[in-house]
CSV table of C-alpha atoms in Angstrom, one decimal:
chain,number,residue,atom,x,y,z
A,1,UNK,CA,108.0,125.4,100.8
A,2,UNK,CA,107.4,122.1,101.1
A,3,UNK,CA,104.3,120.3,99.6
A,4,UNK,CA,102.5,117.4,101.0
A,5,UNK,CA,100.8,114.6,99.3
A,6,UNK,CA,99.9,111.2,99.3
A,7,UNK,CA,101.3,108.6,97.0
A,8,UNK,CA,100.8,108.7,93.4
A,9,UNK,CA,99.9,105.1,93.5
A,10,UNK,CA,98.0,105.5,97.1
A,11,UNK,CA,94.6,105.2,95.5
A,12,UNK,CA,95.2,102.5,93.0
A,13,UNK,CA,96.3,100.5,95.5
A,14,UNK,CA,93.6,101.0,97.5
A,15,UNK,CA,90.9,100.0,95.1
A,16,UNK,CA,93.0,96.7,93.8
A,17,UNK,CA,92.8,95.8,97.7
A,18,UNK,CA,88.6,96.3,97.6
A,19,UNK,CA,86.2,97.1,95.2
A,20,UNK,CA,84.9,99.7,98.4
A,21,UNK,CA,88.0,100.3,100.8
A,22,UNK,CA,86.3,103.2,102.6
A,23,UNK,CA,83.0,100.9,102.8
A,24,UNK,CA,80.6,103.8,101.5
A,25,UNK,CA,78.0,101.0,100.1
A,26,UNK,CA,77.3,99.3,104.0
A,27,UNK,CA,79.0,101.7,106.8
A,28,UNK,CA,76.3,103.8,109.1
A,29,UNK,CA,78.8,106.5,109.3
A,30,UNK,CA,78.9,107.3,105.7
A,31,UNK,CA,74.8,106.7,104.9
A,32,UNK,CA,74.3,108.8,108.0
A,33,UNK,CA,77.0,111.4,106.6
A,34,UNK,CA,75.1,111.0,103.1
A,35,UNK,CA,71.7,111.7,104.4
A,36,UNK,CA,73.1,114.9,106.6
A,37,UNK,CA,74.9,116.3,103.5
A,38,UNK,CA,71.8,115.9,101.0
A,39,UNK,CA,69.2,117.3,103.8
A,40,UNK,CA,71.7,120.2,104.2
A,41,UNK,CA,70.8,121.3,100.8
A,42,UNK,CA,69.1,124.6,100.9
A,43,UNK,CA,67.3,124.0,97.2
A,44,UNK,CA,65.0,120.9,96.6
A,45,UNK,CA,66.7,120.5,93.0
A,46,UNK,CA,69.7,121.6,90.9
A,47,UNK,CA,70.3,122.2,87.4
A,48,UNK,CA,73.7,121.0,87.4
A,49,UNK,CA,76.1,119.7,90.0
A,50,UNK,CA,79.9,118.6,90.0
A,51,UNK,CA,81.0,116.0,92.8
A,52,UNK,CA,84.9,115.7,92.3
A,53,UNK,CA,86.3,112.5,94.0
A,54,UNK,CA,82.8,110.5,93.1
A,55,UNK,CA,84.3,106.9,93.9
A,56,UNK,CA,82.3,104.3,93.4
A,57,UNK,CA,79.2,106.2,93.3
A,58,UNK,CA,77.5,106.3,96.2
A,59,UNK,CA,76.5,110.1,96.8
A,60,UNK,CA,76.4,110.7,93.1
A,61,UNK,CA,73.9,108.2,93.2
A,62,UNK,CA,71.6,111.1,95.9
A,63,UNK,CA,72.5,113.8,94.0
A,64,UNK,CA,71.3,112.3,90.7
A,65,UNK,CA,68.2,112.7,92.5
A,66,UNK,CA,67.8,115.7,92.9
A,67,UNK,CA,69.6,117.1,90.2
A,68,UNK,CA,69.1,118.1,86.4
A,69,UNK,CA,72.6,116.5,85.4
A,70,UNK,CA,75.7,115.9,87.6
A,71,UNK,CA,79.4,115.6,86.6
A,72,UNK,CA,81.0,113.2,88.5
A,73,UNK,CA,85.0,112.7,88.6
A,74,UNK,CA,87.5,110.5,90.0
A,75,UNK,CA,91.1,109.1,89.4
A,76,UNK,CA,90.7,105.7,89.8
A,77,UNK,CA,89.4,103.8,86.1
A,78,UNK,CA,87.6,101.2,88.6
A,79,UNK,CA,86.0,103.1,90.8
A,80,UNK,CA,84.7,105.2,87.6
A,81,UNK,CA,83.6,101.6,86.5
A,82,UNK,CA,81.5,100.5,89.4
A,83,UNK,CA,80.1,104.1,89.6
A,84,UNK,CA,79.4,104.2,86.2
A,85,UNK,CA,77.3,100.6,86.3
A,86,UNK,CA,75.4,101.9,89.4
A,87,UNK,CA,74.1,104.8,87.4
A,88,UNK,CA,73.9,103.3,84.4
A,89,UNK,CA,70.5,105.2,82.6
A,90,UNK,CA,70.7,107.8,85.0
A,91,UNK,CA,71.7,112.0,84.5
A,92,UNK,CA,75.4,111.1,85.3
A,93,UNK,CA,78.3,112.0,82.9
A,94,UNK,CA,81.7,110.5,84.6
A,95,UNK,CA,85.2,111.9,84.0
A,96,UNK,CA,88.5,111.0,85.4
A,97,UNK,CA,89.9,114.1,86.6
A,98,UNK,CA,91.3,115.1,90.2
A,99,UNK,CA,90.7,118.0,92.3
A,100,UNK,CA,93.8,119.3,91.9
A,101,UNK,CA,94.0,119.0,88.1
A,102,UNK,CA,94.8,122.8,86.2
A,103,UNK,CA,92.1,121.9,83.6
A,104,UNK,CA,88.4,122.1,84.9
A,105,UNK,CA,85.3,121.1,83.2
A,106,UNK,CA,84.1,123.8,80.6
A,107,UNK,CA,81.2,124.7,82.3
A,108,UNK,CA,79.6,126.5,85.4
A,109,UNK,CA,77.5,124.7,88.7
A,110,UNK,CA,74.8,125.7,91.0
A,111,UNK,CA,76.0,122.6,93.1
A,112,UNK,CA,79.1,121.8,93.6
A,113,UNK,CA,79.9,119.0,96.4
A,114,UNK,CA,83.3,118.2,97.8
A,115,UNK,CA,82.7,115.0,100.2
A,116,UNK,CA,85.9,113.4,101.8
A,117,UNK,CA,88.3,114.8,99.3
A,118,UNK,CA,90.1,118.3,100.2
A,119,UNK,CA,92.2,116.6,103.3
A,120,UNK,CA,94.3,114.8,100.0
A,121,UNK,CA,95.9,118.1,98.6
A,122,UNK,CA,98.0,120.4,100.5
A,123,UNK,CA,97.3,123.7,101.9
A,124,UNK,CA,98.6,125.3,98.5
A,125,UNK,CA,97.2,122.9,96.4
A,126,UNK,CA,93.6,123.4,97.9
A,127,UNK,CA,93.6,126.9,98.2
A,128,UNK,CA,94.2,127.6,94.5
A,129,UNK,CA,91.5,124.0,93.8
A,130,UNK,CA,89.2,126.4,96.2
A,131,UNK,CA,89.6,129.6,93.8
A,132,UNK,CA,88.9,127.9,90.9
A,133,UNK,CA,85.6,126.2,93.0
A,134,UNK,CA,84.2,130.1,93.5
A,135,UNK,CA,85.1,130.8,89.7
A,136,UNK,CA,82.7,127.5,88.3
A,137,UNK,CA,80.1,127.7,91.1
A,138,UNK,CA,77.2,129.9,89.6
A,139,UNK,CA,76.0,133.1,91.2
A,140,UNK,CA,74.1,131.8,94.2
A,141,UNK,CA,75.2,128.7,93.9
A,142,UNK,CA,75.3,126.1,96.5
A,143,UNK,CA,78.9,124.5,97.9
A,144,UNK,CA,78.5,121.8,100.1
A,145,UNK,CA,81.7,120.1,101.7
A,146,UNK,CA,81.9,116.9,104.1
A,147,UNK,CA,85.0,115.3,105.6
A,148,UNK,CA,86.1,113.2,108.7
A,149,UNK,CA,87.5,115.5,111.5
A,150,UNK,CA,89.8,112.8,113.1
A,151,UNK,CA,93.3,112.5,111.8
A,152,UNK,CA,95.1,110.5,109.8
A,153,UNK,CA,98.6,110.6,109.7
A,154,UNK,CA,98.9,109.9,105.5
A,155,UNK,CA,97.1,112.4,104.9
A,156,UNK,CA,98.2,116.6,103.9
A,157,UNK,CA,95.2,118.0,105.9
A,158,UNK,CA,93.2,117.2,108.8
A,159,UNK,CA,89.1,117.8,107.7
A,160,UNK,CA,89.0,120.7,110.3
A,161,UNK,CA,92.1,123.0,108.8
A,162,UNK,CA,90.1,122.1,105.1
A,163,UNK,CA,87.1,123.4,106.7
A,164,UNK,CA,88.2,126.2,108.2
A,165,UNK,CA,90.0,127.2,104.7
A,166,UNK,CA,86.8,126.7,103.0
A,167,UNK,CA,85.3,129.3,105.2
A,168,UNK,CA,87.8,131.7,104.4
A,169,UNK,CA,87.7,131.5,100.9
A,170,UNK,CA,86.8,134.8,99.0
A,171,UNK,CA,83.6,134.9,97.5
A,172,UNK,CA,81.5,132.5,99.4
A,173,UNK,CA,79.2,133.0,102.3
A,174,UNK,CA,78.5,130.5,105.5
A,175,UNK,CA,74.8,129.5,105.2
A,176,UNK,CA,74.5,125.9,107.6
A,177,UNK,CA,76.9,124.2,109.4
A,178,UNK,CA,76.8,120.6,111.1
A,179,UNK,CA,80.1,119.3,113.4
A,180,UNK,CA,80.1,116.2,115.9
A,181,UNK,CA,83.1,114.6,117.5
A,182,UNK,CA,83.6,112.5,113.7
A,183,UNK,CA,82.4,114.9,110.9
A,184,UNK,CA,82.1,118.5,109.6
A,185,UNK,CA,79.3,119.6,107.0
A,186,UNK,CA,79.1,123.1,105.8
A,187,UNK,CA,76.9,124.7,103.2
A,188,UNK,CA,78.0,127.9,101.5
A,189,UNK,CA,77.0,130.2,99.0
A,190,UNK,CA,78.0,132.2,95.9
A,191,UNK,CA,77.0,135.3,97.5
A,192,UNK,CA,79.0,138.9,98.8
A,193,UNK,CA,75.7,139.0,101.0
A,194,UNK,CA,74.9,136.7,103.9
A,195,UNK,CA,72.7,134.0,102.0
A,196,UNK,CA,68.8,133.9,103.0
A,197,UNK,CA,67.5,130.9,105.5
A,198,UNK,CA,65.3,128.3,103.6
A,199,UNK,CA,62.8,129.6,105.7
A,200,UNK,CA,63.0,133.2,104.6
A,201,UNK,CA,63.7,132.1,101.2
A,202,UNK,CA,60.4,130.5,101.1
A,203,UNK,CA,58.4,133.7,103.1
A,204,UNK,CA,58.2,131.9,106.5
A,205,UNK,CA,59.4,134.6,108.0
């Protein structure tokens, strides 16, 4: 079976081109994308999240917010760099490490977010990254993934087929869902139950 995947080099060379080639600092999409994901959150705070493929630090940035600690990774020493001045004094540890890797942190999440990143692995390669998500994410934990829905040809996945394996993955329960024409958001849950509704979590109803 054949197995998809970008470049080794792909990334690299898209960071020496710009310092922010998907422009995640200044373009609506992605601060309107950022402020979906992070209002998606079913919890007000976290004790500890883990954001794999954390660029230049954008959303880490967010999540710091509302978070306890976060472990932030990517493959790219620059992007580490500029993520790593723009937190500088906050609850951030950074790592480079890729989704894909065998070796995962030591340690268990009640947040885990995966924005933009599972359309880079194959169908393999993100099924067994998926399993070993469920296995770190805590008991009633919270997963949250983003990604673009349009295609692009480069890439092993489309966001829809990585969404639609996400769903299927054992061990994790469909709380929220948000889909337009450019991007798919859905919150899941640690849970063999169906999870509660922030509402009924909080006694509304």
């Amino acid at each position: 079976m054949s197995d998809p995947q970008l470049p080794p080099d792909y990334f690299d060379k898209m960071y020496a081109a710009q310092s922010d080639p998907w422009d995640f600092e200044t373009r609506w999409y992605e601060k309107r994308k950022y402020a979906l994901t992070t209002a998606m959150l079913p919890k007000p705070r976290y004790r500890s999240a883990f954001e794999p493929g954390c660029s230049i630090g954008v959303l880490t940035k967010m999540l710091a917010d509302r978070c306890d600690a976060v472990i932030a990774t990517d493959i790219v020493p620059s992007a580490l760099e500029t993520a790593r001045r723009r937190l500088a004094g906050h609850n951030v540890e950074f790592r480079e490490w890729a989704l894909g890797d065998d070796t995962w942190p030591d340690a268990t999440f009640d947040l885990i977010v995966l924005s933009e990143i599972g359309y880079y692995l194959s169908v393999e390669r993100l099924t067994e990254a998926m399993e070993r998500t469920v296995e770190h994410l805590e008991p009633g934990g919270t997963l949250v993934c983003a990604h673009w829905r349009h295609i692009v040809p480069e890439y092993p996945q489309a966001g829809d087929g990585v969404h639609s394996l996400v769903r299927q993955t054992p061990g994790l329960a469909q709380l929220a869902t948000y889909q337009d024409e450019d991007v798919v958001i859905d919150v899941l849950v640690k849970d063999s139950r169906p999870p509660q509704s922030v509402a009924r979590a909080e006694g509304l109803v």
